[in-house]
Short mmCIF file of C-alpha atoms in Angstrom, two decimals:
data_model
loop_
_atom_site.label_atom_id
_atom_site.label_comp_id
_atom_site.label_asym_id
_atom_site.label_seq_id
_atom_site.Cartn_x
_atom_site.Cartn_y
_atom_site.Cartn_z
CA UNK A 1436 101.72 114.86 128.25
CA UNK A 1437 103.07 113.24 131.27
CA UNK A 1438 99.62 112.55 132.81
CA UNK A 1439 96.54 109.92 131.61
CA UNK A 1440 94.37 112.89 132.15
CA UNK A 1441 95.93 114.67 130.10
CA UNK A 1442 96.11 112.51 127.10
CA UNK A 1443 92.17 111.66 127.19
CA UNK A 1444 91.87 115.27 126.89
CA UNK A 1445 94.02 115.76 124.29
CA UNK A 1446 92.29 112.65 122.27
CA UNK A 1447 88.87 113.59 122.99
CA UNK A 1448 89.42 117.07 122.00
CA UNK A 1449 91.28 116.00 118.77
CA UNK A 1450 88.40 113.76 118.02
CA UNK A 1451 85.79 116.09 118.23
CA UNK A 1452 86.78 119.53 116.69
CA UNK A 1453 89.59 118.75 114.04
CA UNK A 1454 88.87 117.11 110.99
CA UNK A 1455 91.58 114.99 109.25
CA UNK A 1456 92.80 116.83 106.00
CA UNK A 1457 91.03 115.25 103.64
CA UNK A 1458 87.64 116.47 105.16
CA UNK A 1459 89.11 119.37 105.82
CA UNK A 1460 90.04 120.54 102.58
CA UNK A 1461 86.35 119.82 100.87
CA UNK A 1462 84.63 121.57 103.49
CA UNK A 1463 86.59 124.54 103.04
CA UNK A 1464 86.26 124.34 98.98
CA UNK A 1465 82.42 124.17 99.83
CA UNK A 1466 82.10 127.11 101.97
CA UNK A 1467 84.23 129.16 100.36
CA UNK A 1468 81.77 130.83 97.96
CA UNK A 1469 80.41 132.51 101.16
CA UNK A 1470 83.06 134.01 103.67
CA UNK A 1471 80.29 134.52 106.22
CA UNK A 1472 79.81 130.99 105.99
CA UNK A 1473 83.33 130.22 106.44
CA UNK A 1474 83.54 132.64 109.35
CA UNK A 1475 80.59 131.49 111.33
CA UNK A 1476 82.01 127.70 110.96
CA UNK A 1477 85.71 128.46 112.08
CA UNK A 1478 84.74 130.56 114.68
CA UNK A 1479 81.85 127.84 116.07
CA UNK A 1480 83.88 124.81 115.80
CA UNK A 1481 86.41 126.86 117.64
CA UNK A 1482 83.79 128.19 120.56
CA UNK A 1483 82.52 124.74 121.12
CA UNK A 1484 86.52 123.17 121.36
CA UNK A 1485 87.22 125.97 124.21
CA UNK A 1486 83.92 125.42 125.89
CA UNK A 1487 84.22 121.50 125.93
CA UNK A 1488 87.49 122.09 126.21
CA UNK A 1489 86.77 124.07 129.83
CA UNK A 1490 84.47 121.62 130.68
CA UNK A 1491 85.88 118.59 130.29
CA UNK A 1492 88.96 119.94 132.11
CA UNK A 1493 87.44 120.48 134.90
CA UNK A 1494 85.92 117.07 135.37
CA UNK A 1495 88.03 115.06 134.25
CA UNK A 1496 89.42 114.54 138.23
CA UNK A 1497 93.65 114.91 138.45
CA UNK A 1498 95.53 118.13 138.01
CA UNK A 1499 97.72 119.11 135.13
CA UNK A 1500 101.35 118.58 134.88
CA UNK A 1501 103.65 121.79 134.75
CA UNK A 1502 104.98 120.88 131.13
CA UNK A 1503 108.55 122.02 131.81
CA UNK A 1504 110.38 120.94 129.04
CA UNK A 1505 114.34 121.25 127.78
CA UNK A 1506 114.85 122.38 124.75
CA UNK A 1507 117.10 120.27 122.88
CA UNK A 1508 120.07 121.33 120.86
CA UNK A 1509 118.81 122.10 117.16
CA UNK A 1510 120.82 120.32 114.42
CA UNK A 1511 120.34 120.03 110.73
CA UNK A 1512 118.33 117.04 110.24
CA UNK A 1513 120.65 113.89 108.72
CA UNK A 1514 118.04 112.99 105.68
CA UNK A 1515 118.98 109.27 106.52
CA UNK A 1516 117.34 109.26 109.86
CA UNK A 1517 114.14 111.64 108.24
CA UNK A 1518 113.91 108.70 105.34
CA UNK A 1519 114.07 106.00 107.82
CA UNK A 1520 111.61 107.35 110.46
CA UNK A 1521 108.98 108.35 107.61
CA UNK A 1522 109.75 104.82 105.89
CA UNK A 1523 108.42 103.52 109.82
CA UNK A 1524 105.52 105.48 109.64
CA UNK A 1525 104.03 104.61 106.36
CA UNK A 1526 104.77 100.92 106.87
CA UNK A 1527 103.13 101.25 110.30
CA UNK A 1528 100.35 102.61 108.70
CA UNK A 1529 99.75 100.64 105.93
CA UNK A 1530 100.45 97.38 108.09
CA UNK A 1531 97.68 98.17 110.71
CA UNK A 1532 95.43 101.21 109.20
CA UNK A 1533 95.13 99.68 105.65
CA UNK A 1534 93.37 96.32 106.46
CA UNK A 1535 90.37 98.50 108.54
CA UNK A 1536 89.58 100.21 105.23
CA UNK A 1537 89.19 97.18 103.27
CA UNK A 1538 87.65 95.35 105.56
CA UNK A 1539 85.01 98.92 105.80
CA UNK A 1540 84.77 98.90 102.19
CA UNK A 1541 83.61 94.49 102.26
CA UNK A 1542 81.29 95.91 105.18
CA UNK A 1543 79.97 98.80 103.21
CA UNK A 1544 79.26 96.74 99.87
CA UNK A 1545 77.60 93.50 101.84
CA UNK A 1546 75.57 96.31 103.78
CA UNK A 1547 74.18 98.25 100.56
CA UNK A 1548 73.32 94.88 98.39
CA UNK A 1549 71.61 93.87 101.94
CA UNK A 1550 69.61 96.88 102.31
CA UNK A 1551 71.02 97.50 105.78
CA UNK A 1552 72.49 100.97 105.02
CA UNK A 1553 69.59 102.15 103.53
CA UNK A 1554 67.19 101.47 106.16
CA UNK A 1555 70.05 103.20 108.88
CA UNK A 1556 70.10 105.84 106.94
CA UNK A 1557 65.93 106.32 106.73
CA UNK A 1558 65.78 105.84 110.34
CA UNK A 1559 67.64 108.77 111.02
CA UNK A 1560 65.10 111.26 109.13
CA UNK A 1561 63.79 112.28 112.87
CA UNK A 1562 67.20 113.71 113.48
CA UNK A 1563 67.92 115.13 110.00
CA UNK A 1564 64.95 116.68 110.44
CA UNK A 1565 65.60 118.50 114.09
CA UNK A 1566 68.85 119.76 111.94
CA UNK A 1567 66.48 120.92 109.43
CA UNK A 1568 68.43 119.03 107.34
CA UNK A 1569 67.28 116.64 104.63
CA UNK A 1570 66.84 113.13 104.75
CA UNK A 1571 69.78 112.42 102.46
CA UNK A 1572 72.15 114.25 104.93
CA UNK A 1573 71.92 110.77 106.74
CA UNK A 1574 74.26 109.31 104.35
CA UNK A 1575 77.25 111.51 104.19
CA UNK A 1576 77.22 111.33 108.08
CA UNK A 1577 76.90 107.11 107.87
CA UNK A 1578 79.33 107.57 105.60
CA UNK A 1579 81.80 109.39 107.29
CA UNK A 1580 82.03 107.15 110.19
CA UNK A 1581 83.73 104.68 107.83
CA UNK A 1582 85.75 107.44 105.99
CA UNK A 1583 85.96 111.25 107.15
CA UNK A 1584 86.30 112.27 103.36
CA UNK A 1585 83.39 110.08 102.31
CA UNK A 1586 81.43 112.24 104.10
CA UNK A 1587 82.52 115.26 102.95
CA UNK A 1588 82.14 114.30 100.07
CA UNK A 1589 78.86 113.52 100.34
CA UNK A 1590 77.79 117.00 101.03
CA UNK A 1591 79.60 117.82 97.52
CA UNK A 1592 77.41 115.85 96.08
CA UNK A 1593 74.80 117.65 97.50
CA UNK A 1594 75.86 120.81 96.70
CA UNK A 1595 76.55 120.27 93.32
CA UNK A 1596 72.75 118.52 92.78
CA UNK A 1597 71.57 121.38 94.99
CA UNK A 1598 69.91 119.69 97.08
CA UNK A 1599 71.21 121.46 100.18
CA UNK A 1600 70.73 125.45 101.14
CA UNK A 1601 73.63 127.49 102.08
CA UNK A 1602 72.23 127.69 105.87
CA UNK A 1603 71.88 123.31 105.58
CA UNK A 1604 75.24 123.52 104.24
CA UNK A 1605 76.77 125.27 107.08
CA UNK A 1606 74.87 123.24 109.31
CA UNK A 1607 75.90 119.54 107.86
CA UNK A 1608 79.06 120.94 107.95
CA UNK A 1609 79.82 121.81 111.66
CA UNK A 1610 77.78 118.43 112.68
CA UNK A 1611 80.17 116.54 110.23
CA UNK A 1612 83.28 118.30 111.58
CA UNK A 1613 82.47 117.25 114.90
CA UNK A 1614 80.80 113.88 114.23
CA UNK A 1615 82.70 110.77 115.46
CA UNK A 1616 85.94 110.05 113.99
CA UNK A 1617 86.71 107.72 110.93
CA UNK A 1618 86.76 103.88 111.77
CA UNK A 1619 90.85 104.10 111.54
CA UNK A 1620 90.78 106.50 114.19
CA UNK A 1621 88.62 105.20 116.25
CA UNK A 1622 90.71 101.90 116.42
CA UNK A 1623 93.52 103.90 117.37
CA UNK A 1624 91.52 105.15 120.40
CA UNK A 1625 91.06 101.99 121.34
CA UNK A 1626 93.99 101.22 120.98
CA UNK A 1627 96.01 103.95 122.95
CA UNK A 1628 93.11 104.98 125.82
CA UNK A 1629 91.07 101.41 126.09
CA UNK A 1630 87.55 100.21 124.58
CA UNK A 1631 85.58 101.66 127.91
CA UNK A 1632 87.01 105.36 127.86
CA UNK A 1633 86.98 104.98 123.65
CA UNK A 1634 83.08 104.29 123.76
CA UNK A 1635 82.76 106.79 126.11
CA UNK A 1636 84.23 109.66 124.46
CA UNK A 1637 82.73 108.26 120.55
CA UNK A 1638 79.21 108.45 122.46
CA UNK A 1639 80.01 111.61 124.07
CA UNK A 1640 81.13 113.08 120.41
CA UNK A 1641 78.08 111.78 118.95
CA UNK A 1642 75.66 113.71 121.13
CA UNK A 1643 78.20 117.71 121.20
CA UNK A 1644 77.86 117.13 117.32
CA UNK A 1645 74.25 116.85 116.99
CA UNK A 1646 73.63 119.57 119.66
CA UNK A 1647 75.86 121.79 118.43
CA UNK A 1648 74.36 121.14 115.24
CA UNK A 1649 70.49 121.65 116.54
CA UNK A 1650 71.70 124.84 118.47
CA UNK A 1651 73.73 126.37 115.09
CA UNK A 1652 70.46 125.66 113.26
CA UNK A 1653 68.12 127.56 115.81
CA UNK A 1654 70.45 130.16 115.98
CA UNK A 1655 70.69 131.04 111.85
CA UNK A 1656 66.59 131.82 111.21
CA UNK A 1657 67.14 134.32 114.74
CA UNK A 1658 69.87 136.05 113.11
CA UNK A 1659 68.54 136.10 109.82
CA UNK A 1660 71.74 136.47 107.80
CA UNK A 1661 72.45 136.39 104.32
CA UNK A 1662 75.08 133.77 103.57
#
């Protein structure tokens, strides 16, 4: 992506429709007792990344590049060079991803002895509610901010203490897929597009995934399916 334009659009749209595999992978073991279920959710998450998608193409201001690209000669990988480049990547990882999670997890314990997630949490009921969600929801979405499979693991919990419908299911889980990133991520975004375009697009992701949450769960009582 040889233009800046070009790479925010790429970010934002990675941050807002595709989970990281972790999520991924529960919220397809939870919705896979229903295919419908599974159908509707691909096929929504995959509406709303064209639309926004679209949209944000066309005003985001810049044109795009032509993407000519040589193909390189294709050689057996040396598995010297794939061992060293994948040694790189998990030490980069672990040197600047690995302190954010423990540093969440200090954040997360201080703010549950304090009280201070619990009373986030209860002042989201208003929107849980316009999901037609319950009030519970809150916390695999709070969650989820600090790790993406928190969250969906959350809604396992759920499931398994049935305390959500099939319909709430669905819904919780196209919010969650498009909720803001995990913490990790988001530092990334910082770190590779800025803090001002990062808050930006994390405030812009916030407010697609709870409309495209309130419009899923207007639409499912009009079409009255069985899931």
């Amino acid at each position: 992506m040889e233009t800046r334009r070009e790479r925010i659009l790429a970010t934002f749209l990675l941050s807002l429709t595709i989970p990281c595999s972790a999520q991924l992978g529960v919220i397809l073991a939870l919705l896979s007792d229903s295919f419908l279920s599974l159908t509707i959710w691909g096929c929504y998450v995959l509406i709303i990344f064209g639309i926004v998608g679209r949209l944000s193409g066309s005003l985001l201001p810049g044109n795009s590049s032509s993407f000519y690209m040589e193909i390189p000669p294709l050689r057996l990988p040396m598995l010297s060079n794939v061992l060293h480049k994948a040694f790189i990547r998990m030490w980069w990882y672990f040197i600047e991803i690995l302190p954010i999670f423990i540093i969440t997890s200090i954040v997360l314990w201080i703010g549950d002895r304090a009280g201070v997630l619990t009373y986030i949490i209860y002042s989201m009921q208003p929107v849980m509610s316009s999901l037609s969600l319950p009030i519970e929801t809150a916390q695999p979405f709070l969650l989820g901010f600090f790790r993406r499979d928190y969250g969906a693991a959350g809604l396992y919990e759920m499931v398994t203490s049935h305390s959500l419908s099939k319909e709430q299911l669905l819904i919780a889980s196209v919010t969650l897929t498009l909720f803001v990133p995990c913490i990790a991520q988001a530092a990334v975004m910082i770190k590779e597009r800025g803090l001002f375009i990062s808050i930006i697009m994390l405030f812009a992701i916030i407010f697609l995934a709870f409309m495209g949450g309130l419009l899923l769960s207007k639409i499912l009582p009009i079409l009255n399916l069985t899931l």
